[in-house]
Amino acid sequence: MTCPSIHLPTVDILLLPPPTLPPTPVLSRSFPSRCAQEHLSSKGLRVLAVCRGELPDDEQVAGIDPKYLRQRKPELTMIALLAILDPPREEVIDAVKVAHTAGISVKMITGDHALTGLAIGKMLGIAGNNSVITGPEIDDMPDEELAAVRA
């Protein structure tokens, strides 16, 4: 299982039901699996892509990592998208409310997809301006701009 937003570019075939349909090439941003992933993520679901692929005889599974897969020619076949709901616990929602009452500004850092993080932030009441800053965006921010975000 893998993160669709990272590895979807490595997919070159998608198997769609019924099984009699030929595999469908996927490279377009508007392809249904990307739209489905974004739709599910925006509902606060964690979305995993299940893919399969074959290795040449001279390659070993132990040497494969996400960076290596992204550098290869797309050779994976997407089998399914799985969506998992992991809502915030009630005590977290309550703690955020107490913090807000005390005048504390609450920020969230997550490894989730940006749309999933935004949806969870909304559930927690901490998505005030409906915006998300991704890790790469933070890495590229000048210190002054990052300080303004933290404030």
Short mmCIF file of N, CA and C in Angstrom, two decimals:
data_model
loop_
_atom_site.label_atom_id
_atom_site.label_comp_id
_atom_site.label_asym_id
_atom_site.label_seq_id
_atom_site.Cartn_x
_atom_site.Cartn_y
_atom_site.Cartn_z
N MET A 1 0.84 -1.17 0.00
CA MET A 1 0.00 0.00 0.00
C MET A 1 0.88 1.23 0.00
N THR A 2 0.39 2.30 -0.58
CA THR A 2 1.20 3.48 -0.76
C THR A 2 0.34 4.72 -0.82
N CYS A 3 0.94 5.86 -0.70
CA CYS A 3 0.22 7.13 -0.73
C CYS A 3 -0.06 7.54 -2.18
N PRO A 4 -1.32 7.68 -2.57
CA PRO A 4 -1.63 7.97 -3.97
C PRO A 4 -1.04 9.27 -4.49
N SER A 5 -1.02 10.32 -3.68
CA SER A 5 -0.54 11.60 -4.20
C SER A 5 0.95 11.55 -4.52
N ILE A 6 1.68 10.66 -3.88
CA ILE A 6 3.11 10.54 -4.13
C ILE A 6 3.38 9.56 -5.27
N HIS A 7 2.69 8.44 -5.29
CA HIS A 7 3.04 7.38 -6.21
C HIS A 7 2.14 7.26 -7.44
N LEU A 8 1.04 8.01 -7.50
CA LEU A 8 0.19 7.92 -8.68
C LEU A 8 0.96 8.21 -9.96
N PRO A 9 1.94 9.11 -9.94
CA PRO A 9 2.70 9.32 -11.18
C PRO A 9 3.48 8.09 -11.63
N THR A 10 3.68 7.10 -10.75
CA THR A 10 4.42 5.90 -11.15
C THR A 10 3.51 4.83 -11.74
N VAL A 11 2.20 5.11 -11.80
CA VAL A 11 1.23 4.15 -12.32
C VAL A 11 1.05 4.38 -13.82
N ASP A 12 1.12 3.31 -14.58
CA ASP A 12 0.88 3.47 -16.01
C ASP A 12 -0.36 2.73 -16.48
N ILE A 13 -0.96 1.89 -15.62
CA ILE A 13 -2.15 1.12 -15.99
C ILE A 13 -3.09 1.10 -14.79
N LEU A 14 -4.36 1.21 -15.05
CA LEU A 14 -5.37 1.07 -14.01
C LEU A 14 -6.35 0.02 -14.46
N LEU A 15 -6.59 -0.97 -13.62
CA LEU A 15 -7.57 -2.00 -13.94
C LEU A 15 -8.92 -1.55 -13.43
N LEU A 16 -9.89 -1.48 -14.30
CA LEU A 16 -11.24 -1.06 -13.93
C LEU A 16 -12.22 -2.20 -14.12
N PRO A 17 -13.21 -2.35 -13.23
CA PRO A 17 -14.23 -3.36 -13.47
C PRO A 17 -15.13 -2.94 -14.62
N PRO A 18 -15.78 -3.81 -15.33
CA PRO A 18 -15.62 -5.26 -15.22
C PRO A 18 -14.28 -5.71 -15.79
N PRO A 19 -13.82 -6.90 -15.37
CA PRO A 19 -12.51 -7.38 -15.77
C PRO A 19 -12.32 -7.51 -17.29
N THR A 20 -13.40 -7.47 -18.05
CA THR A 20 -13.27 -7.60 -19.50
C THR A 20 -12.73 -6.32 -20.14
N LEU A 21 -12.73 -5.19 -19.39
CA LEU A 21 -12.20 -3.96 -19.96
C LEU A 21 -10.68 -4.03 -20.01
N PRO A 22 -10.07 -3.46 -21.04
CA PRO A 22 -8.61 -3.45 -21.08
C PRO A 22 -8.06 -2.49 -20.04
N PRO A 23 -6.82 -2.70 -19.59
CA PRO A 23 -6.22 -1.73 -18.67
C PRO A 23 -6.23 -0.34 -19.29
N THR A 24 -6.42 0.67 -18.44
CA THR A 24 -6.54 2.05 -18.89
C THR A 24 -5.30 2.84 -18.50
N PRO A 25 -4.63 3.51 -19.43
CA PRO A 25 -3.47 4.33 -19.05
C PRO A 25 -3.91 5.51 -18.19
N VAL A 26 -3.10 5.86 -17.20
CA VAL A 26 -3.40 7.00 -16.34
C VAL A 26 -2.18 7.90 -16.24
N LEU A 27 -2.29 9.06 -16.69
CA LEU A 27 -1.26 10.07 -16.48
C LEU A 27 -1.88 11.44 -16.27
N SER A 28 -3.11 11.62 -16.62
CA SER A 28 -3.78 12.91 -16.58
C SER A 28 -4.16 13.28 -15.15
N ARG A 29 -4.03 14.57 -14.80
CA ARG A 29 -4.41 15.08 -13.49
C ARG A 29 -5.91 14.90 -13.26
N SER A 30 -6.69 14.86 -14.34
CA SER A 30 -8.14 14.76 -14.20
C SER A 30 -8.61 13.31 -14.19
N PHE A 31 -7.71 12.35 -14.19
CA PHE A 31 -8.11 10.95 -14.22
C PHE A 31 -8.96 10.62 -12.99
N PRO A 32 -9.98 9.78 -13.14
CA PRO A 32 -10.91 9.52 -12.02
C PRO A 32 -10.26 9.10 -10.72
N SER A 33 -9.17 8.32 -10.74
CA SER A 33 -8.57 7.89 -9.48
C SER A 33 -7.99 9.08 -8.72
N ARG A 34 -7.45 10.07 -9.43
CA ARG A 34 -6.96 11.28 -8.75
C ARG A 34 -8.13 12.05 -8.16
N CYS A 35 -9.20 12.19 -8.92
CA CYS A 35 -10.39 12.89 -8.43
C CYS A 35 -10.97 12.17 -7.23
N ALA A 36 -11.02 10.84 -7.29
CA ALA A 36 -11.54 10.06 -6.17
C ALA A 36 -10.66 10.24 -4.94
N GLN A 37 -9.36 10.21 -5.13
CA GLN A 37 -8.44 10.38 -4.00
C GLN A 37 -8.63 11.75 -3.37
N GLU A 38 -8.74 12.79 -4.18
CA GLU A 38 -8.92 14.13 -3.64
C GLU A 38 -10.29 14.27 -2.95
N HIS A 39 -11.31 13.67 -3.53
CA HIS A 39 -12.65 13.72 -2.92
C HIS A 39 -12.64 13.02 -1.56
N LEU A 40 -12.06 11.84 -1.50
CA LEU A 40 -12.02 11.09 -0.24
C LEU A 40 -11.17 11.82 0.80
N SER A 41 -10.02 12.35 0.37
CA SER A 41 -9.15 13.09 1.29
C SER A 41 -9.87 14.31 1.86
N SER A 42 -10.64 14.99 1.02
CA SER A 42 -11.34 16.20 1.48
C SER A 42 -12.42 15.88 2.52
N LYS A 43 -12.79 14.61 2.64
CA LYS A 43 -13.76 14.19 3.66
C LYS A 43 -13.06 13.75 4.96
N GLY A 44 -11.74 13.90 5.00
CA GLY A 44 -10.98 13.52 6.19
C GLY A 44 -10.54 12.07 6.19
N LEU A 45 -10.65 11.40 5.06
CA LEU A 45 -10.25 10.00 4.97
C LEU A 45 -8.79 9.89 4.56
N ARG A 46 -8.11 8.92 5.13
CA ARG A 46 -6.74 8.61 4.69
C ARG A 46 -6.88 7.63 3.53
N VAL A 47 -6.25 7.96 2.42
CA VAL A 47 -6.43 7.18 1.19
C VAL A 47 -5.13 6.48 0.84
N LEU A 48 -5.24 5.19 0.63
CA LEU A 48 -4.09 4.38 0.23
C LEU A 48 -4.36 3.79 -1.15
N ALA A 49 -3.33 3.77 -1.98
CA ALA A 49 -3.44 3.13 -3.29
C ALA A 49 -2.80 1.76 -3.19
N VAL A 50 -3.48 0.75 -3.71
CA VAL A 50 -2.93 -0.59 -3.78
C VAL A 50 -2.55 -0.83 -5.23
N CYS A 51 -1.27 -1.09 -5.44
CA CYS A 51 -0.75 -1.29 -6.79
C CYS A 51 0.02 -2.60 -6.84
N ARG A 52 0.24 -3.05 -8.06
CA ARG A 52 1.09 -4.23 -8.25
C ARG A 52 2.04 -3.95 -9.39
N GLY A 53 3.13 -4.67 -9.39
CA GLY A 53 4.10 -4.53 -10.46
C GLY A 53 4.98 -5.75 -10.49
N GLU A 54 5.68 -5.91 -11.57
CA GLU A 54 6.60 -7.03 -11.72
C GLU A 54 8.02 -6.49 -11.82
N LEU A 55 8.93 -7.22 -11.19
CA LEU A 55 10.34 -6.85 -11.24
C LEU A 55 11.07 -7.71 -12.26
N PRO A 56 12.03 -7.11 -12.95
CA PRO A 56 12.88 -7.94 -13.79
C PRO A 56 13.65 -8.94 -12.92
N ASP A 57 14.09 -10.00 -13.50
CA ASP A 57 14.79 -11.06 -12.74
C ASP A 57 16.03 -10.54 -12.02
N ASP A 58 16.67 -9.50 -12.55
CA ASP A 58 17.91 -9.01 -11.94
C ASP A 58 17.68 -7.99 -10.82
N GLU A 59 16.42 -7.69 -10.44
CA GLU A 59 16.13 -6.75 -9.36
C GLU A 59 15.60 -7.49 -8.14
N GLN A 60 15.93 -6.97 -6.97
CA GLN A 60 15.49 -7.56 -5.71
C GLN A 60 14.52 -6.62 -5.01
N VAL A 61 13.51 -7.17 -4.39
CA VAL A 61 12.50 -6.38 -3.67
C VAL A 61 13.15 -5.54 -2.57
N ALA A 62 14.17 -6.06 -1.92
CA ALA A 62 14.79 -5.36 -0.80
C ALA A 62 15.37 -4.01 -1.21
N GLY A 63 15.71 -3.81 -2.47
CA GLY A 63 16.31 -2.56 -2.90
C GLY A 63 15.32 -1.52 -3.37
N ILE A 64 14.03 -1.79 -3.22
CA ILE A 64 13.02 -0.87 -3.74
C ILE A 64 12.50 0.02 -2.62
N ASP A 65 12.49 1.33 -2.88
CA ASP A 65 11.92 2.29 -1.95
C ASP A 65 11.15 3.33 -2.78
N PRO A 66 10.37 4.21 -2.14
CA PRO A 66 9.57 5.17 -2.91
C PRO A 66 10.40 6.03 -3.86
N LYS A 67 11.57 6.48 -3.41
CA LYS A 67 12.41 7.33 -4.27
C LYS A 67 12.80 6.56 -5.54
N TYR A 68 13.17 5.32 -5.37
CA TYR A 68 13.54 4.48 -6.51
C TYR A 68 12.36 4.32 -7.47
N LEU A 69 11.16 4.08 -6.93
CA LEU A 69 9.97 3.91 -7.77
C LEU A 69 9.66 5.17 -8.57
N ARG A 70 9.83 6.34 -7.95
CA ARG A 70 9.54 7.59 -8.66
C ARG A 70 10.52 7.85 -9.80
N GLN A 71 11.71 7.28 -9.71
CA GLN A 71 12.71 7.49 -10.76
C GLN A 71 12.55 6.53 -11.93
N ARG A 72 11.81 5.47 -11.73
CA ARG A 72 11.61 4.46 -12.79
C ARG A 72 10.52 4.88 -13.75
N LYS A 73 10.54 4.26 -14.91
CA LYS A 73 9.45 4.40 -15.86
C LYS A 73 8.19 3.84 -15.19
N PRO A 74 7.01 4.48 -15.36
CA PRO A 74 5.78 3.96 -14.73
C PRO A 74 5.50 2.52 -15.15
N GLU A 75 5.46 1.64 -14.15
CA GLU A 75 5.22 0.23 -14.44
C GLU A 75 4.28 -0.43 -13.43
N LEU A 76 3.59 0.36 -12.64
CA LEU A 76 2.69 -0.22 -11.64
C LEU A 76 1.28 -0.26 -12.19
N THR A 77 0.51 -1.22 -11.72
CA THR A 77 -0.90 -1.31 -12.06
C THR A 77 -1.70 -1.04 -10.80
N MET A 78 -2.56 -0.01 -10.84
CA MET A 78 -3.38 0.29 -9.68
C MET A 78 -4.52 -0.72 -9.60
N ILE A 79 -4.69 -1.25 -8.42
CA ILE A 79 -5.74 -2.23 -8.18
C ILE A 79 -6.93 -1.58 -7.48
N ALA A 80 -6.64 -0.72 -6.50
CA ALA A 80 -7.75 -0.13 -5.73
C ALA A 80 -7.27 1.08 -4.94
N LEU A 81 -8.21 1.91 -4.56
CA LEU A 81 -7.99 2.95 -3.56
C LEU A 81 -8.74 2.52 -2.30
N LEU A 82 -8.08 2.57 -1.17
CA LEU A 82 -8.70 2.25 0.11
C LEU A 82 -8.81 3.53 0.92
N ALA A 83 -9.96 3.77 1.51
CA ALA A 83 -10.17 4.96 2.33
C ALA A 83 -10.44 4.53 3.77
N ILE A 84 -9.71 5.15 4.68
CA ILE A 84 -9.79 4.79 6.09
C ILE A 84 -10.18 6.04 6.89
N LEU A 85 -11.20 5.93 7.72
CA LEU A 85 -11.61 7.03 8.58
C LEU A 85 -10.96 6.87 9.94
N ASP A 86 -10.21 7.87 10.34
CA ASP A 86 -9.58 7.90 11.66
C ASP A 86 -9.86 9.27 12.25
N PRO A 87 -11.10 9.47 12.73
CA PRO A 87 -11.50 10.81 13.20
C PRO A 87 -10.77 11.18 14.49
N PRO A 88 -10.70 12.48 14.77
CA PRO A 88 -10.09 12.91 16.03
C PRO A 88 -10.88 12.37 17.22
N ARG A 89 -10.16 12.03 18.28
CA ARG A 89 -10.83 11.56 19.49
C ARG A 89 -11.57 12.73 20.15
N GLU A 90 -12.64 12.43 20.84
CA GLU A 90 -13.45 13.45 21.50
C GLU A 90 -12.61 14.30 22.46
N GLU A 91 -11.70 13.66 23.18
CA GLU A 91 -10.89 14.42 24.14
C GLU A 91 -9.97 15.42 23.44
N VAL A 92 -9.58 15.15 22.20
CA VAL A 92 -8.78 16.11 21.45
C VAL A 92 -9.65 17.30 21.05
N ILE A 93 -10.85 17.02 20.58
CA ILE A 93 -11.78 18.10 20.22
C ILE A 93 -12.05 18.98 21.44
N ASP A 94 -12.27 18.34 22.61
CA ASP A 94 -12.50 19.09 23.84
C ASP A 94 -11.27 19.91 24.24
N ALA A 95 -10.07 19.34 24.09
CA ALA A 95 -8.84 20.05 24.45
C ALA A 95 -8.64 21.28 23.57
N VAL A 96 -8.97 21.17 22.29
CA VAL A 96 -8.85 22.31 21.38
C VAL A 96 -9.82 23.41 21.80
N LYS A 97 -11.03 23.03 22.19
CA LYS A 97 -12.02 24.02 22.65
C LYS A 97 -11.52 24.74 23.90
N VAL A 98 -10.93 23.99 24.84
CA VAL A 98 -10.38 24.59 26.07
C VAL A 98 -9.25 25.54 25.71
N ALA A 99 -8.38 25.14 24.79
CA ALA A 99 -7.28 26.01 24.37
C ALA A 99 -7.79 27.29 23.74
N HIS A 100 -8.79 27.17 22.88
CA HIS A 100 -9.37 28.37 22.25
C HIS A 100 -9.98 29.28 23.30
N THR A 101 -10.68 28.71 24.28
CA THR A 101 -11.29 29.50 25.35
C THR A 101 -10.22 30.26 26.13
N ALA A 102 -9.05 29.64 26.27
CA ALA A 102 -7.94 30.26 27.00
C ALA A 102 -7.16 31.24 26.14
N GLY A 103 -7.58 31.41 24.88
CA GLY A 103 -6.89 32.35 23.99
C GLY A 103 -5.68 31.77 23.29
N ILE A 104 -5.54 30.48 23.31
CA ILE A 104 -4.39 29.82 22.68
C ILE A 104 -4.73 29.50 21.23
N SER A 105 -3.85 29.89 20.33
CA SER A 105 -4.01 29.57 18.91
C SER A 105 -3.43 28.17 18.67
N VAL A 106 -4.25 27.28 18.16
CA VAL A 106 -3.84 25.89 17.97
C VAL A 106 -3.47 25.67 16.50
N LYS A 107 -2.31 25.07 16.28
CA LYS A 107 -1.85 24.70 14.94
C LYS A 107 -1.70 23.19 14.89
N MET A 108 -1.79 22.63 13.71
CA MET A 108 -1.66 21.17 13.56
C MET A 108 -0.60 20.88 12.51
N ILE A 109 0.28 19.96 12.84
CA ILE A 109 1.25 19.46 11.87
C ILE A 109 0.93 17.99 11.67
N THR A 110 0.79 17.59 10.42
CA THR A 110 0.42 16.21 10.13
C THR A 110 1.17 15.70 8.91
N GLY A 111 1.29 14.43 8.81
CA GLY A 111 1.88 13.80 7.64
C GLY A 111 0.83 13.39 6.63
N ASP A 112 -0.43 13.71 6.92
CA ASP A 112 -1.52 13.36 6.01
C ASP A 112 -1.47 14.21 4.74
N HIS A 113 -2.22 13.79 3.74
CA HIS A 113 -2.42 14.59 2.53
C HIS A 113 -3.01 15.93 2.97
N ALA A 114 -2.70 17.00 2.24
CA ALA A 114 -3.16 18.34 2.62
C ALA A 114 -4.68 18.40 2.77
N LEU A 115 -5.42 17.77 1.87
CA LEU A 115 -6.89 17.82 1.96
C LEU A 115 -7.40 17.05 3.17
N THR A 116 -6.75 15.94 3.51
CA THR A 116 -7.14 15.18 4.71
C THR A 116 -6.86 16.03 5.95
N GLY A 117 -5.69 16.65 5.99
CA GLY A 117 -5.34 17.51 7.12
C GLY A 117 -6.32 18.66 7.30
N LEU A 118 -6.73 19.27 6.18
CA LEU A 118 -7.70 20.36 6.25
C LEU A 118 -9.04 19.87 6.80
N ALA A 119 -9.50 18.72 6.32
CA ALA A 119 -10.77 18.17 6.81
C ALA A 119 -10.70 17.85 8.30
N ILE A 120 -9.59 17.27 8.74
CA ILE A 120 -9.43 16.97 10.18
C ILE A 120 -9.36 18.28 10.97
N GLY A 121 -8.66 19.27 10.42
CA GLY A 121 -8.61 20.59 11.07
C GLY A 121 -9.99 21.19 11.25
N LYS A 122 -10.85 21.03 10.23
CA LYS A 122 -12.23 21.51 10.34
C LYS A 122 -12.97 20.77 11.45
N MET A 123 -12.75 19.46 11.55
CA MET A 123 -13.40 18.68 12.62
C MET A 123 -12.96 19.17 13.99
N LEU A 124 -11.71 19.63 14.08
CA LEU A 124 -11.16 20.10 15.35
C LEU A 124 -11.46 21.57 15.62
N GLY A 125 -11.97 22.27 14.63
CA GLY A 125 -12.23 23.69 14.78
C GLY A 125 -10.98 24.55 14.67
N ILE A 126 -9.97 24.07 13.92
CA ILE A 126 -8.72 24.83 13.80
C ILE A 126 -8.38 25.14 12.34
N ALA A 127 -9.37 25.10 11.48
CA ALA A 127 -9.13 25.41 10.06
C ALA A 127 -9.75 26.76 9.74
N GLY A 128 -9.42 27.77 10.55
CA GLY A 128 -10.06 29.07 10.47
C GLY A 128 -10.17 29.68 9.09
N ASN A 129 -9.06 29.70 8.34
CA ASN A 129 -9.11 30.34 7.03
C ASN A 129 -9.14 29.32 5.88
N ASN A 130 -9.42 28.07 6.21
CA ASN A 130 -9.50 27.00 5.22
C ASN A 130 -8.25 26.88 4.36
N SER A 131 -7.09 27.12 4.96
CA SER A 131 -5.87 26.98 4.18
C SER A 131 -4.95 25.95 4.82
N VAL A 132 -4.10 25.39 3.99
CA VAL A 132 -3.14 24.38 4.42
C VAL A 132 -1.79 24.78 3.85
N ILE A 133 -0.76 24.56 4.62
CA ILE A 133 0.60 24.78 4.14
C ILE A 133 1.28 23.42 4.16
N THR A 134 1.79 23.00 3.03
CA THR A 134 2.45 21.70 2.94
C THR A 134 3.90 21.79 3.40
N GLY A 135 4.49 20.64 3.68
CA GLY A 135 5.90 20.59 4.09
C GLY A 135 6.83 21.26 3.09
N PRO A 136 6.71 20.95 1.79
CA PRO A 136 7.57 21.63 0.81
C PRO A 136 7.37 23.14 0.78
N GLU A 137 6.13 23.59 1.01
CA GLU A 137 5.89 25.04 1.04
C GLU A 137 6.58 25.68 2.25
N ILE A 138 6.55 24.99 3.39
CA ILE A 138 7.24 25.49 4.59
C ILE A 138 8.74 25.53 4.33
N ASP A 139 9.27 24.47 3.70
CA ASP A 139 10.71 24.44 3.41
C ASP A 139 11.14 25.62 2.55
N ASP A 140 10.27 26.08 1.65
CA ASP A 140 10.60 27.17 0.73
C ASP A 140 10.33 28.55 1.30
N MET A 141 9.68 28.63 2.48
CA MET A 141 9.31 29.93 3.05
C MET A 141 10.51 30.64 3.66
N PRO A 142 10.61 31.94 3.39
CA PRO A 142 11.61 32.73 4.13
C PRO A 142 11.23 32.75 5.61
N ASP A 143 12.20 32.93 6.47
CA ASP A 143 11.96 32.90 7.92
C ASP A 143 10.90 33.90 8.36
N GLU A 144 10.88 35.07 7.76
CA GLU A 144 9.90 36.09 8.14
C GLU A 144 8.48 35.63 7.85
N GLU A 145 8.30 35.00 6.68
CA GLU A 145 6.97 34.52 6.31
C GLU A 145 6.54 33.37 7.23
N LEU A 146 7.49 32.48 7.56
CA LEU A 146 7.19 31.37 8.46
C LEU A 146 6.83 31.90 9.85
N ALA A 147 7.51 32.93 10.32
CA ALA A 147 7.20 33.53 11.62
C ALA A 147 5.77 34.08 11.63
N ALA A 148 5.34 34.66 10.51
CA ALA A 148 3.98 35.20 10.43
C ALA A 148 2.95 34.08 10.47
N VAL A 149 3.26 32.93 9.88
CA VAL A 149 2.35 31.78 9.91
C VAL A 149 2.22 31.25 11.33
N ARG A 150 3.32 31.22 12.05
CA ARG A 150 3.31 30.69 13.42
C ARG A 150 2.55 31.59 14.36
N ALA A 151 2.47 32.87 14.07
CA ALA A 151 1.83 33.83 14.97
C ALA A 151 0.34 33.61 15.07
#
